[in-house]
Tab-separated table of C-alpha atoms in Angstrom:
chain	number	residue	atom	x	y	z
A	128	UNK	CA	8.423	-25.322	-13.600
A	129	UNK	CA	11.061	-27.218	-15.622
A	130	UNK	CA	14.438	-25.619	-16.156
A	131	UNK	CA	14.356	-23.438	-19.230
A	132	UNK	CA	17.776	-24.066	-20.693
A	133	UNK	CA	19.316	-23.449	-24.095
A	134	UNK	CA	22.586	-24.479	-25.669
A	135	UNK	CA	25.115	-21.817	-26.453
A	136	UNK	CA	28.615	-20.583	-25.838
A	137	UNK	CA	30.913	-23.521	-25.046
A	138	UNK	CA	29.761	-26.754	-26.677
A	139	UNK	CA	27.664	-28.895	-24.363
A	140	UNK	CA	27.016	-26.084	-21.847
A	141	UNK	CA	23.352	-25.364	-21.104
A	142	UNK	CA	22.583	-21.666	-20.638
A	143	UNK	CA	19.919	-20.731	-18.106
A	144	UNK	CA	17.682	-17.660	-18.612
A	145	UNK	CA	18.197	-15.466	-15.542
A	146	UNK	CA	16.344	-12.270	-14.704
A	147	UNK	CA	18.392	-9.648	-12.871
A	148	UNK	CA	16.538	-6.853	-11.055
A	149	UNK	CA	17.721	-3.427	-9.890
A	150	UNK	CA	14.883	-1.965	-7.720
A	151	UNK	CA	16.536	1.272	-6.568
A	152	UNK	CA	15.824	3.703	-9.397
A	153	UNK	CA	18.006	5.576	-11.835
A	154	UNK	CA	17.922	6.855	-15.414
A	155	UNK	CA	20.442	4.662	-17.266
A	156	UNK	CA	21.009	1.271	-15.636
A	157	UNK	CA	23.319	-1.460	-16.938
A	158	UNK	CA	24.452	-4.905	-15.784
A	159	UNK	CA	27.874	-6.505	-16.030
A	160	UNK	CA	29.337	-9.664	-14.547
A	161	UNK	CA	31.619	-12.652	-14.696
A	162	UNK	CA	29.096	-14.457	-16.907
A	163	UNK	CA	30.102	-12.134	-19.780
A	164	UNK	CA	33.729	-11.895	-18.555
A	165	UNK	CA	33.093	-8.279	-17.470
A	166	UNK	CA	33.512	-7.411	-21.156
A	167	UNK	CA	30.422	-5.299	-21.870
A	168	UNK	CA	27.432	-3.609	-20.270
A	169	UNK	CA	23.951	-5.097	-20.637
A	170	UNK	CA	21.176	-2.476	-20.876
A	171	UNK	CA	18.427	-2.894	-18.247
A	172	UNK	CA	14.846	-1.831	-18.970
A	173	UNK	CA	12.336	-0.182	-16.584
A	174	UNK	CA	9.461	-2.411	-15.492
A	175	UNK	CA	6.025	-1.261	-16.638
A	176	UNK	CA	4.162	0.303	-13.720
A	177	UNK	CA	7.315	0.403	-11.530
A	178	UNK	CA	9.517	3.218	-12.919
A	179	UNK	CA	12.147	2.748	-10.188
A	180	UNK	CA	12.650	-0.932	-11.052
A	181	UNK	CA	14.920	-2.117	-13.878
A	182	UNK	CA	15.379	-5.641	-15.191
A	183	UNK	CA	17.444	-7.580	-17.732
A	184	UNK	CA	17.189	-11.176	-18.930
A	185	UNK	CA	20.512	-12.923	-19.592
A	186	UNK	CA	21.315	-16.503	-20.536
A	187	UNK	CA	24.176	-17.627	-18.316
A	188	UNK	CA	25.903	-20.953	-17.662
A	189	UNK	CA	25.473	-22.860	-14.383
A	190	UNK	CA	27.944	-22.108	-11.624
A	191	UNK	CA	29.111	-19.322	-9.364
A	192	UNK	CA	28.876	-15.780	-10.752
A	193	UNK	CA	29.639	-12.233	-9.646
A	194	UNK	CA	27.914	-9.145	-11.022
A	195	UNK	CA	27.421	-5.411	-10.476
A	196	UNK	CA	25.091	-2.661	-11.668
A	197	UNK	CA	26.243	0.493	-13.485
A	198	UNK	CA	23.717	3.183	-12.510
A	199	UNK	CA	23.966	6.682	-14.008
A	200	UNK	CA	27.752	6.462	-14.353
A	201	UNK	CA	28.382	4.854	-10.955
A	202	UNK	CA	29.124	1.213	-10.091
A	203	UNK	CA	26.608	-0.079	-7.537
A	204	UNK	CA	25.668	-3.356	-5.853
A	205	UNK	CA	22.431	-4.487	-4.193
A	206	UNK	CA	23.232	-4.615	-0.486
A	207	UNK	CA	20.032	-6.594	0.171
A	208	UNK	CA	21.311	-9.533	-1.907
A	209	UNK	CA	24.327	-11.809	-1.246
A	210	UNK	CA	27.561	-9.922	-1.886
A	211	UNK	CA	31.286	-10.211	-1.368
A	212	UNK	CA	34.491	-8.267	-2.055
A	213	UNK	CA	36.548	-9.067	-5.140
A	214	UNK	CA	39.032	-7.390	-7.479
A	215	UNK	CA	36.059	-5.434	-8.836
A	216	UNK	CA	35.117	-4.103	-5.403
A	217	UNK	CA	31.906	-5.150	-3.672
A	218	UNK	CA	29.939	-7.401	-6.024
A	219	UNK	CA	26.712	-9.368	-5.831
A	220	UNK	CA	26.944	-13.142	-6.105
A	221	UNK	CA	24.745	-15.952	-7.325
A	222	UNK	CA	25.064	-19.684	-7.804
A	223	UNK	CA	23.009	-21.589	-10.389
A	224	UNK	CA	22.728	-25.318	-10.827
A	225	UNK	CA	21.950	-26.827	-14.220
A	226	UNK	CA	18.492	-27.724	-12.907
A	227	UNK	CA	17.664	-24.219	-11.633
A	228	UNK	CA	14.767	-22.319	-13.151
A	229	UNK	CA	15.214	-18.567	-12.936
A	230	UNK	CA	12.387	-17.453	-15.149
A	231	UNK	CA	9.168	-16.186	-13.545
A	232	UNK	CA	7.437	-19.108	-11.948
A	233	UNK	CA	8.114	-21.534	-9.138
A	234	UNK	CA	11.518	-22.865	-8.070
A	235	UNK	CA	12.576	-26.191	-9.488
A	236	UNK	CA	12.059	-28.968	-6.917
A	237	UNK	CA	15.508	-30.256	-7.797
A	238	UNK	CA	17.061	-27.299	-6.000
A	239	UNK	CA	15.757	-26.882	-2.450
A	240	UNK	CA	15.657	-23.291	-1.143
A	241	UNK	CA	18.787	-22.115	0.609
A	242	UNK	CA	20.956	-25.059	-0.552
A	243	UNK	CA	24.717	-24.512	-0.198
A	244	UNK	CA	26.606	-25.886	-3.211
A	245	UNK	CA	30.287	-26.863	-3.368
A	246	UNK	CA	31.832	-24.661	-6.037
A	247	UNK	CA	35.024	-23.401	-4.464
A	248	UNK	CA	36.225	-22.367	-1.045
A	249	UNK	CA	34.593	-18.970	-1.355
A	250	UNK	CA	31.234	-20.412	-2.358
A	251	UNK	CA	31.369	-22.868	0.522
A	252	UNK	CA	31.775	-20.073	3.017
A	253	UNK	CA	28.789	-18.043	1.871
A	254	UNK	CA	25.073	-18.713	1.729
A	255	UNK	CA	23.821	-18.303	-1.847
A	256	UNK	CA	20.426	-17.898	-3.379
A	257	UNK	CA	18.801	-17.926	-6.792
A	258	UNK	CA	16.652	-14.921	-7.684
A	259	UNK	CA	13.286	-16.471	-8.570
A	260	UNK	CA	10.382	-14.079	-9.315
A	261	UNK	CA	11.961	-11.379	-7.141
A	262	UNK	CA	11.207	-13.306	-3.938
A	263	UNK	CA	14.539	-13.787	-2.157
A	264	UNK	CA	14.834	-16.864	0.052
A	265	UNK	CA	13.501	-15.854	3.434
A	266	UNK	CA	16.368	-17.619	5.226
A	267	UNK	CA	18.761	-15.156	3.597
A	268	UNK	CA	16.644	-12.117	4.436
A	269	UNK	CA	18.544	-9.308	6.158
A	270	UNK	CA	17.548	-8.771	9.744
A	271	UNK	CA	18.217	-6.313	12.527
A	272	UNK	CA	18.577	-7.042	16.192
A	273	UNK	CA	15.706	-6.678	18.628
A	274	UNK	CA	17.640	-3.808	20.197
A	275	UNK	CA	17.848	-1.892	16.893
A	276	UNK	CA	14.126	-2.484	16.312
A	277	UNK	CA	13.270	-1.094	19.747
A	278	UNK	CA	15.581	1.894	19.174
A	279	UNK	CA	13.926	2.642	15.812
A	280	UNK	CA	10.435	2.460	17.280
A	281	UNK	CA	11.369	4.624	20.252
A	282	UNK	CA	12.754	7.324	17.960
A	283	UNK	CA	9.608	7.308	15.838
A	284	UNK	CA	7.441	7.458	18.967
A	285	UNK	CA	9.538	10.317	20.375
A	286	UNK	CA	9.182	12.326	17.160
A	287	UNK	CA	5.405	11.834	17.015
A	288	UNK	CA	5.039	12.743	20.699
A	289	UNK	CA	7.096	15.921	20.289
A	290	UNK	CA	5.110	17.315	17.342
A	291	UNK	CA	1.464	18.413	17.241
A	292	UNK	CA	-1.502	18.308	14.878
A	293	UNK	CA	-1.084	22.050	14.326
A	294	UNK	CA	1.993	21.249	12.207
A	295	UNK	CA	-0.201	19.302	9.776
A	296	UNK	CA	-2.138	22.418	8.780
A	297	UNK	CA	-1.248	23.625	5.262
A	298	UNK	CA	-0.398	27.268	4.609
A	299	UNK	CA	-3.551	27.524	2.535
A	300	UNK	CA	-6.368	25.187	1.650
A	301	UNK	CA	-10.002	24.364	2.208
A	302	UNK	CA	-11.952	21.980	4.409
A	303	UNK	CA	-15.391	20.750	3.353
A	304	UNK	CA	-18.101	20.146	5.975
A	305	UNK	CA	-21.687	18.983	5.363
A	306	UNK	CA	-24.900	19.884	7.166
A	307	UNK	CA	-26.689	16.797	8.503
A	308	UNK	CA	-29.964	18.036	6.990
A	309	UNK	CA	-28.442	17.932	3.498
A	310	UNK	CA	-30.004	15.338	1.166
A	311	UNK	CA	-27.806	12.302	0.572
A	312	UNK	CA	-27.915	13.083	-3.152
A	313	UNK	CA	-26.185	16.433	-2.680
A	314	UNK	CA	-23.643	14.979	-0.267
A	315	UNK	CA	-22.897	12.226	-2.779
A	316	UNK	CA	-22.175	14.772	-5.530
A	317	UNK	CA	-20.130	17.066	-3.267
A	318	UNK	CA	-17.739	14.277	-2.250
A	319	UNK	CA	-17.260	13.328	-5.898
A	320	UNK	CA	-16.834	16.896	-7.196
A	321	UNK	CA	-14.399	17.821	-4.428
A	322	UNK	CA	-12.472	14.569	-4.821
A	323	UNK	CA	-12.612	13.764	-1.100
A	324	UNK	CA	-13.507	10.435	0.563
A	325	UNK	CA	-14.865	11.882	3.843
A	326	UNK	CA	-16.414	15.055	5.255
A	327	UNK	CA	-17.314	16.144	8.826
A	328	UNK	CA	-21.011	16.633	9.640
A	329	UNK	CA	-22.336	19.827	11.206
A	330	UNK	CA	-25.527	19.935	13.282
A	331	UNK	CA	-26.866	23.497	13.177
A	332	UNK	CA	-29.334	22.890	16.026
A	333	UNK	CA	-26.649	21.612	18.393
A	334	UNK	CA	-24.001	24.015	17.122
A	335	UNK	CA	-21.312	21.337	16.865
A	336	UNK	CA	-19.780	18.686	14.656
A	337	UNK	CA	-21.493	15.357	15.244
A	338	UNK	CA	-19.894	12.841	12.908
A	339	UNK	CA	-18.283	12.079	9.560
A	340	UNK	CA	-19.790	10.985	6.256
A	341	UNK	CA	-17.543	8.608	4.321
A	342	UNK	CA	-17.479	6.557	1.133
A	343	UNK	CA	-18.370	3.517	3.238
A	344	UNK	CA	-21.717	5.156	4.043
A	345	UNK	CA	-22.557	5.198	0.338
A	346	UNK	CA	-21.469	1.586	-0.017
A	347	UNK	CA	-23.831	0.620	2.798
A	348	UNK	CA	-26.648	2.682	1.282
A	349	UNK	CA	-26.174	0.968	-2.072
A	350	UNK	CA	-26.141	-2.470	-0.500
A	351	UNK	CA	-29.172	-1.785	1.681
A	352	UNK	CA	-31.212	-0.571	-1.263
A	353	UNK	CA	-29.972	-3.538	-3.275
A	354	UNK	CA	-31.127	-5.931	-0.547
A	355	UNK	CA	-34.631	-4.528	-0.975
A	356	UNK	CA	-34.543	-5.054	-4.728
A	357	UNK	CA	-34.230	-1.369	-5.542
A	358	UNK	CA	-31.736	0.583	-7.597
A	359	UNK	CA	-30.445	3.828	-6.151
A	360	UNK	CA	-32.757	6.428	-7.643
A	361	UNK	CA	-32.437	10.183	-7.602
A	362	UNK	CA	-35.766	10.479	-5.752
A	363	UNK	CA	-34.608	8.197	-2.922
A	364	UNK	CA	-31.383	10.134	-2.528
A	365	UNK	CA	-33.311	13.416	-2.530
A	366	UNK	CA	-35.777	12.365	0.163
A	367	UNK	CA	-33.200	10.886	2.550
A	368	UNK	CA	-31.123	13.327	4.550
A	369	UNK	CA	-27.731	12.539	6.044
A	370	UNK	CA	-29.293	12.660	9.534
A	371	UNK	CA	-31.962	10.115	8.538
A	372	UNK	CA	-29.347	7.796	7.087
A	373	UNK	CA	-27.136	7.997	10.182
A	374	UNK	CA	-30.112	7.125	12.382
A	375	UNK	CA	-31.056	4.254	10.091
A	376	UNK	CA	-27.462	3.033	10.112
A	377	UNK	CA	-27.529	2.916	13.921
A	378	UNK	CA	-30.607	0.652	13.788
A	379	UNK	CA	-28.942	-1.563	11.200
A	380	UNK	CA	-25.920	-1.929	13.494
A	381	UNK	CA	-28.240	-2.447	16.522
A	382	UNK	CA	-26.828	0.665	18.204
A	383	UNK	CA	-30.018	1.443	20.145
A	384	UNK	CA	-30.778	2.118	23.789
A	385	UNK	CA	-33.334	0.448	26.059
A	386	UNK	CA	-36.081	2.699	24.713
A	387	UNK	CA	-35.421	1.720	21.101
A	388	UNK	CA	-33.766	5.015	20.209
A	389	UNK	CA	-30.611	5.250	18.155
A	390	UNK	CA	-27.428	5.800	20.145
A	391	UNK	CA	-25.215	8.497	18.656
A	392	UNK	CA	-21.539	7.640	18.694
A	393	UNK	CA	-19.208	10.398	19.891
A	394	UNK	CA	-17.205	12.128	17.178
A	395	UNK	CA	-13.586	11.015	16.973
A	396	UNK	CA	-11.598	14.224	16.611
A	397	UNK	CA	-8.369	15.924	17.634
A	398	UNK	CA	-7.310	19.344	18.828
A	399	UNK	CA	-4.515	21.391	17.228
A	400	UNK	CA	-2.277	20.867	20.273
A	401	UNK	CA	-2.745	17.082	20.410
A	402	UNK	CA	0.531	15.321	19.683
A	403	UNK	CA	0.854	13.325	16.465
A	404	UNK	CA	1.168	10.018	18.288
A	405	UNK	CA	-2.245	10.501	19.914
A	406	UNK	CA	-3.749	11.513	16.554
A	407	UNK	CA	-2.219	8.431	14.906
A	408	UNK	CA	-3.585	6.110	17.590
A	409	UNK	CA	-7.082	7.611	17.236
A	410	UNK	CA	-7.043	6.859	13.512
A	411	UNK	CA	-5.715	3.329	13.992
A	412	UNK	CA	-7.889	2.343	16.945
A	413	UNK	CA	-11.116	3.619	15.406
A	414	UNK	CA	-10.210	2.356	11.912
A	415	UNK	CA	-11.018	5.667	10.196
A	416	UNK	CA	-9.336	7.350	7.238
A	417	UNK	CA	-8.973	10.724	8.951
A	418	UNK	CA	-10.036	12.729	11.986
A	419	UNK	CA	-11.212	16.361	12.084
A	420	UNK	CA	-8.880	18.811	13.815
A	421	UNK	CA	-11.238	21.108	15.700
A	422	UNK	CA	-10.422	24.200	17.770
A	423	UNK	CA	-12.653	26.073	20.190
A	424	UNK	CA	-11.627	29.116	22.198
A	425	UNK	CA	-14.440	28.432	24.694
A	426	UNK	CA	-14.034	26.069	27.610
A	427	UNK	CA	-17.417	24.454	26.901
A	428	UNK	CA	-16.406	23.703	23.315
A	429	UNK	CA	-18.932	26.079	21.765
A	430	UNK	CA	-18.261	27.846	18.467
A	431	UNK	CA	-15.900	25.137	17.183
A	432	UNK	CA	-13.678	25.825	14.185
A	433	UNK	CA	-12.807	23.062	11.720
A	434	UNK	CA	-9.143	23.508	10.873
A	435	UNK	CA	-8.091	20.383	9.012
A	436	UNK	CA	-8.728	16.703	8.320
A	437	UNK	CA	-5.731	14.871	9.782
A	438	UNK	CA	-4.738	11.661	7.997
A	439	UNK	CA	-1.972	9.082	8.275
A	440	UNK	CA	-0.655	10.324	4.932
A	441	UNK	CA	0.002	13.804	6.320
A	442	UNK	CA	1.608	12.408	9.477
A	443	UNK	CA	3.817	10.087	7.426
A	444	UNK	CA	4.902	13.029	5.270
A	445	UNK	CA	6.127	14.827	8.419
A	446	UNK	CA	7.917	11.679	9.546
A	447	UNK	CA	9.639	11.170	6.179
A	448	UNK	CA	10.663	14.819	5.954
A	449	UNK	CA	12.313	14.619	9.382
A	450	UNK	CA	14.176	11.327	8.874
A	451	UNK	CA	14.926	11.723	5.140
A	452	UNK	CA	18.496	12.895	5.680
A	453	UNK	CA	19.188	10.824	8.796
A	454	UNK	CA	17.513	7.531	7.910
A	455	UNK	CA	20.562	5.657	9.244
A	456	UNK	CA	19.394	6.616	12.743
A	457	UNK	CA	16.447	4.266	12.124
A	458	UNK	CA	17.996	0.887	11.194
A	459	UNK	CA	14.572	-0.591	10.482
A	460	UNK	CA	14.045	1.744	7.519
A	461	UNK	CA	16.753	-0.040	5.523
A	462	UNK	CA	15.040	-3.435	5.712
A	463	UNK	CA	13.237	-4.767	2.613
A	464	UNK	CA	9.544	-5.225	3.282
A	465	UNK	CA	9.697	-8.970	2.574
A	466	UNK	CA	12.033	-9.302	5.568
A	467	UNK	CA	9.551	-7.766	8.012
A	468	UNK	CA	6.427	-9.075	6.242
A	469	UNK	CA	4.655	-5.762	6.709
A	470	UNK	CA	1.130	-5.623	5.280
A	471	UNK	CA	-1.076	-8.457	4.041
A	472	UNK	CA	0.614	-11.124	1.916
A	473	UNK	CA	-0.653	-14.054	-0.107
A	474	UNK	CA	-0.051	-17.125	2.094
A	475	UNK	CA	2.771	-19.396	1.032
A	476	UNK	CA	2.048	-23.090	0.516
A	477	UNK	CA	1.784	-24.770	3.910
A	478	UNK	CA	1.917	-21.446	5.768
A	479	UNK	CA	-0.642	-21.538	8.600
A	480	UNK	CA	-2.764	-18.835	10.195
A	481	UNK	CA	-2.289	-16.149	7.561
A	482	UNK	CA	-5.161	-13.952	6.497
A	483	UNK	CA	-5.888	-14.492	2.782
A	484	UNK	CA	-5.615	-11.524	0.437
A	485	UNK	CA	-8.934	-10.536	-1.128
A	486	UNK	CA	-8.704	-10.226	-4.934
A	487	UNK	CA	-11.248	-10.065	-7.762
A	488	UNK	CA	-11.362	-10.259	-11.561
A	489	UNK	CA	-12.490	-7.308	-13.747
A	490	UNK	CA	-15.499	-9.360	-14.901
A	491	UNK	CA	-16.799	-9.762	-11.331
A	492	UNK	CA	-19.814	-7.677	-10.423
A	493	UNK	CA	-19.763	-4.392	-8.560
A	494	UNK	CA	-22.056	-6.023	-6.006
A	495	UNK	CA	-19.410	-8.660	-5.221
A	496	UNK	CA	-16.773	-5.939	-4.770
A	497	UNK	CA	-18.930	-3.915	-2.365
A	498	UNK	CA	-19.832	-7.017	-0.355
A	499	UNK	CA	-16.175	-8.017	-0.103
A	500	UNK	CA	-15.143	-4.522	1.054
A	501	UNK	CA	-17.666	-4.820	3.888
A	502	UNK	CA	-17.220	-8.473	4.842
A	503	UNK	CA	-13.420	-8.592	4.634
A	504	UNK	CA	-13.195	-5.176	6.350
A	505	UNK	CA	-10.637	-3.892	3.851
A	506	UNK	CA	-10.336	-0.524	2.149
A	507	UNK	CA	-9.330	-1.822	-1.274
A	508	UNK	CA	-9.249	-4.928	-3.478
A	509	UNK	CA	-6.600	-5.706	-6.140
A	510	UNK	CA	-8.141	-6.514	-9.529
A	511	UNK	CA	-6.141	-9.248	-11.291
A	512	UNK	CA	-6.173	-11.343	-14.464
A	513	UNK	CA	-6.262	-15.154	-14.650
A	514	UNK	CA	-2.547	-15.264	-13.754
A	515	UNK	CA	-3.044	-13.045	-10.680
A	516	UNK	CA	-1.168	-10.197	-12.397
A	517	UNK	CA	-2.292	-6.754	-11.251
A	518	UNK	CA	-4.618	-4.849	-13.582
A	519	UNK	CA	-6.132	-2.243	-11.280
A	520	UNK	CA	-7.433	-1.734	-7.762
A	521	UNK	CA	-10.940	-1.006	-6.478
A	522	UNK	CA	-11.140	1.013	-3.259
A	523	UNK	CA	-13.943	2.326	-1.081
A	524	UNK	CA	-13.625	5.842	-2.452
A	525	UNK	CA	-14.376	4.564	-5.970
A	526	UNK	CA	-18.054	4.471	-5.020
A	527	UNK	CA	-18.372	8.264	-5.299
A	528	UNK	CA	-17.575	7.949	-9.032
A	529	UNK	CA	-21.169	6.725	-9.470
A	530	UNK	CA	-22.164	10.366	-9.073
A	531	UNK	CA	-20.578	11.054	-12.450
A	532	UNK	CA	-23.358	11.754	-14.947
A	533	UNK	CA	-25.757	10.373	-12.293
A	534	UNK	CA	-24.648	6.836	-13.086
A	535	UNK	CA	-26.398	5.598	-9.928
A	536	UNK	CA	-29.787	6.192	-11.565
A	537	UNK	CA	-29.314	3.615	-14.310
A	538	UNK	CA	-27.097	0.839	-12.972
A	539	UNK	CA	-27.753	-2.538	-11.410
A	540	UNK	CA	-25.111	-3.624	-8.906
A	541	UNK	CA	-25.510	-7.260	-9.926
A	542	UNK	CA	-25.004	-6.466	-13.606
A	543	UNK	CA	-22.335	-3.754	-13.650
A	544	UNK	CA	-18.818	-5.224	-13.728
A	545	UNK	CA	-15.836	-3.921	-11.773
A	546	UNK	CA	-14.179	-3.009	-15.071
A	547	UNK	CA	-17.160	-0.829	-16.007
A	548	UNK	CA	-17.196	0.790	-12.557
A	549	UNK	CA	-13.492	1.610	-12.772
A	550	UNK	CA	-14.044	3.435	-16.060
A	551	UNK	CA	-15.954	6.068	-14.072
A	552	UNK	CA	-12.961	6.754	-11.805
A	553	UNK	CA	-11.022	9.973	-11.667
A	554	UNK	CA	-7.298	9.276	-11.358
A	555	UNK	CA	-6.409	5.620	-11.863
A	556	UNK	CA	-2.683	6.356	-12.200
A	557	UNK	CA	-2.650	7.740	-8.665
A	558	UNK	CA	-4.666	5.050	-6.961
A	559	UNK	CA	-2.982	1.949	-8.455
A	560	UNK	CA	0.561	2.240	-7.117
A	561	UNK	CA	2.968	-0.685	-6.770
A	562	UNK	CA	6.123	-1.711	-4.959
A	563	UNK	CA	8.390	-4.765	-4.907
A	564	UNK	CA	9.060	-7.187	-2.039
A	565	UNK	CA	12.697	-6.053	-2.155
A	566	UNK	CA	11.840	-2.355	-1.694
A	567	UNK	CA	13.026	-0.985	1.622
A	568	UNK	CA	10.595	0.238	4.261
A	569	UNK	CA	12.014	3.727	3.685
A	570	UNK	CA	11.146	3.593	-0.037
A	571	UNK	CA	7.632	2.384	0.734
A	572	UNK	CA	7.105	5.170	3.272
A	573	UNK	CA	8.272	7.840	0.808
A	574	UNK	CA	5.751	6.646	-1.792
A	575	UNK	CA	2.882	6.408	0.683
A	576	UNK	CA	3.602	9.957	1.855
A	577	UNK	CA	2.534	11.285	-1.558
A	578	UNK	CA	-0.942	12.881	-1.623
A	579	UNK	CA	-3.747	10.562	-2.653
A	580	UNK	CA	-1.774	7.335	-2.172
A	581	UNK	CA	-3.132	5.209	0.671
A	582	UNK	CA	-1.756	1.786	-0.262
A	583	UNK	CA	0.811	0.012	-2.429
A	584	UNK	CA	0.212	-3.333	-4.097
A	585	UNK	CA	3.243	-5.588	-3.663
A	586	UNK	CA	4.000	-7.212	-7.015
A	587	UNK	CA	6.584	-9.450	-8.616
A	588	UNK	CA	8.913	-7.579	-10.970
A	589	UNK	CA	8.111	-8.174	-14.623
A	590	UNK	CA	4.960	-10.282	-14.294
A	591	UNK	CA	3.248	-7.883	-11.830
A	592	UNK	CA	1.902	-10.976	-10.066
A	593	UNK	CA	0.309	-9.789	-6.814
A	594	UNK	CA	2.173	-10.816	-3.686
A	595	UNK	CA	0.438	-8.624	-1.120
A	596	UNK	CA	-0.652	-5.126	-0.192
A	597	UNK	CA	0.737	-2.600	2.283
A	598	UNK	CA	-1.275	0.344	3.613
A	599	UNK	CA	-0.595	3.477	5.625
A	600	UNK	CA	-2.119	1.737	8.647
A	601	UNK	CA	0.241	-1.232	8.231
A	602	UNK	CA	3.264	1.095	8.283
A	603	UNK	CA	2.216	2.898	11.466
A	604	UNK	CA	1.150	-0.304	13.223
A	605	UNK	CA	4.635	-1.676	12.553
A	606	UNK	CA	6.545	1.506	13.473
A	607	UNK	CA	4.637	1.822	16.744
A	608	UNK	CA	4.811	-1.900	17.507
A	609	UNK	CA	1.059	-2.526	17.420
A	610	UNK	CA	0.989	-5.204	14.711
């Protein structure tokens, strides 16, 4: 992108549009710096969709500049960006060349990343960077030592080992379980009406819990019926029980024994006295959204009681509550997520061996979304416009919205668009949550600990251009050192 300059101020000086970003929240946020001779405060505006992020666009001359943020009556600086000490205290610094382009887009090829420019003795001694699209130069990314990383992970592991699944149980609440002889139609409606993505399955004949029904089951049912040229009708859902579907699913996955009978997979569950680390590992290793917490007073496991559905969200909430007021004891929490590359990111040009990020347009079909969820083995897909700016997100649990007004009886997966499918959803403001590459791991964890939020889409400030996605599983894989 060519430098977007404009004449102004001193005759012959080209002013460069520069976007400043404050990603740490506040109510009234202002900007002030040497580029306006520290003479007045520039109002910063919240970014749409990211209420904790503020931005301001200023036209400034090339050269070395210092600046600070005035947040709710207090002078602040961004410790994750280059900074130094001056007569105004600790200030952030930036150096712009006349060729630099600081508007959203790509860096000007005339200014290679991480270049040190000779301005004065102070500028020579420090490594500078230009803020382009909120992606700080990776070479300047803050880092912690291997020792601090190990210490942080050991403290997280120690906390999870010390606490049990019993502590996840709410003071009051309900847990929904389904009988395996229930028609799929009823199960479909129950999940939608209760607003839950999964439910444990109870076998009355065996007197025990035998599995879990999830949104992915409905995705597979839809696709299987679609492969046979059939829409999902109310009659088909009424005649198929959950037990029949689970047996059919085993045949589809070739989970059969030598006699051609379906092999039942053991239920992944936890007991109330299991420690949180073991519960976390069960969820991660089996790639499930949650595990039932089951208690039985009998040694043979008879008369089991379903106490809770343990999820990574609940475990993360416990973790955040414990370390909220002593986050400095975990140095890794202060790192911006771009520095540790947590989650799945769009590959940079020339970057090898990186898994591409699955994205779709709102005009793509629902069939393409369901196929991508299965083939890419992901739980959600960002929905973007032609500029890759985030519009919405389609996740596995969205499939239960087809139960609304029995939409499944009159749709064709190859004709319904993702946009139309999303209109059936329940709470789009909860499911489409964003963060910035410069957000700290601690900030990301606090947001993911909120009920109903399972992932954050990493976007560029202002343009909302998708950079990546970070999930609850990504956070725990990193904290436990399994990524």
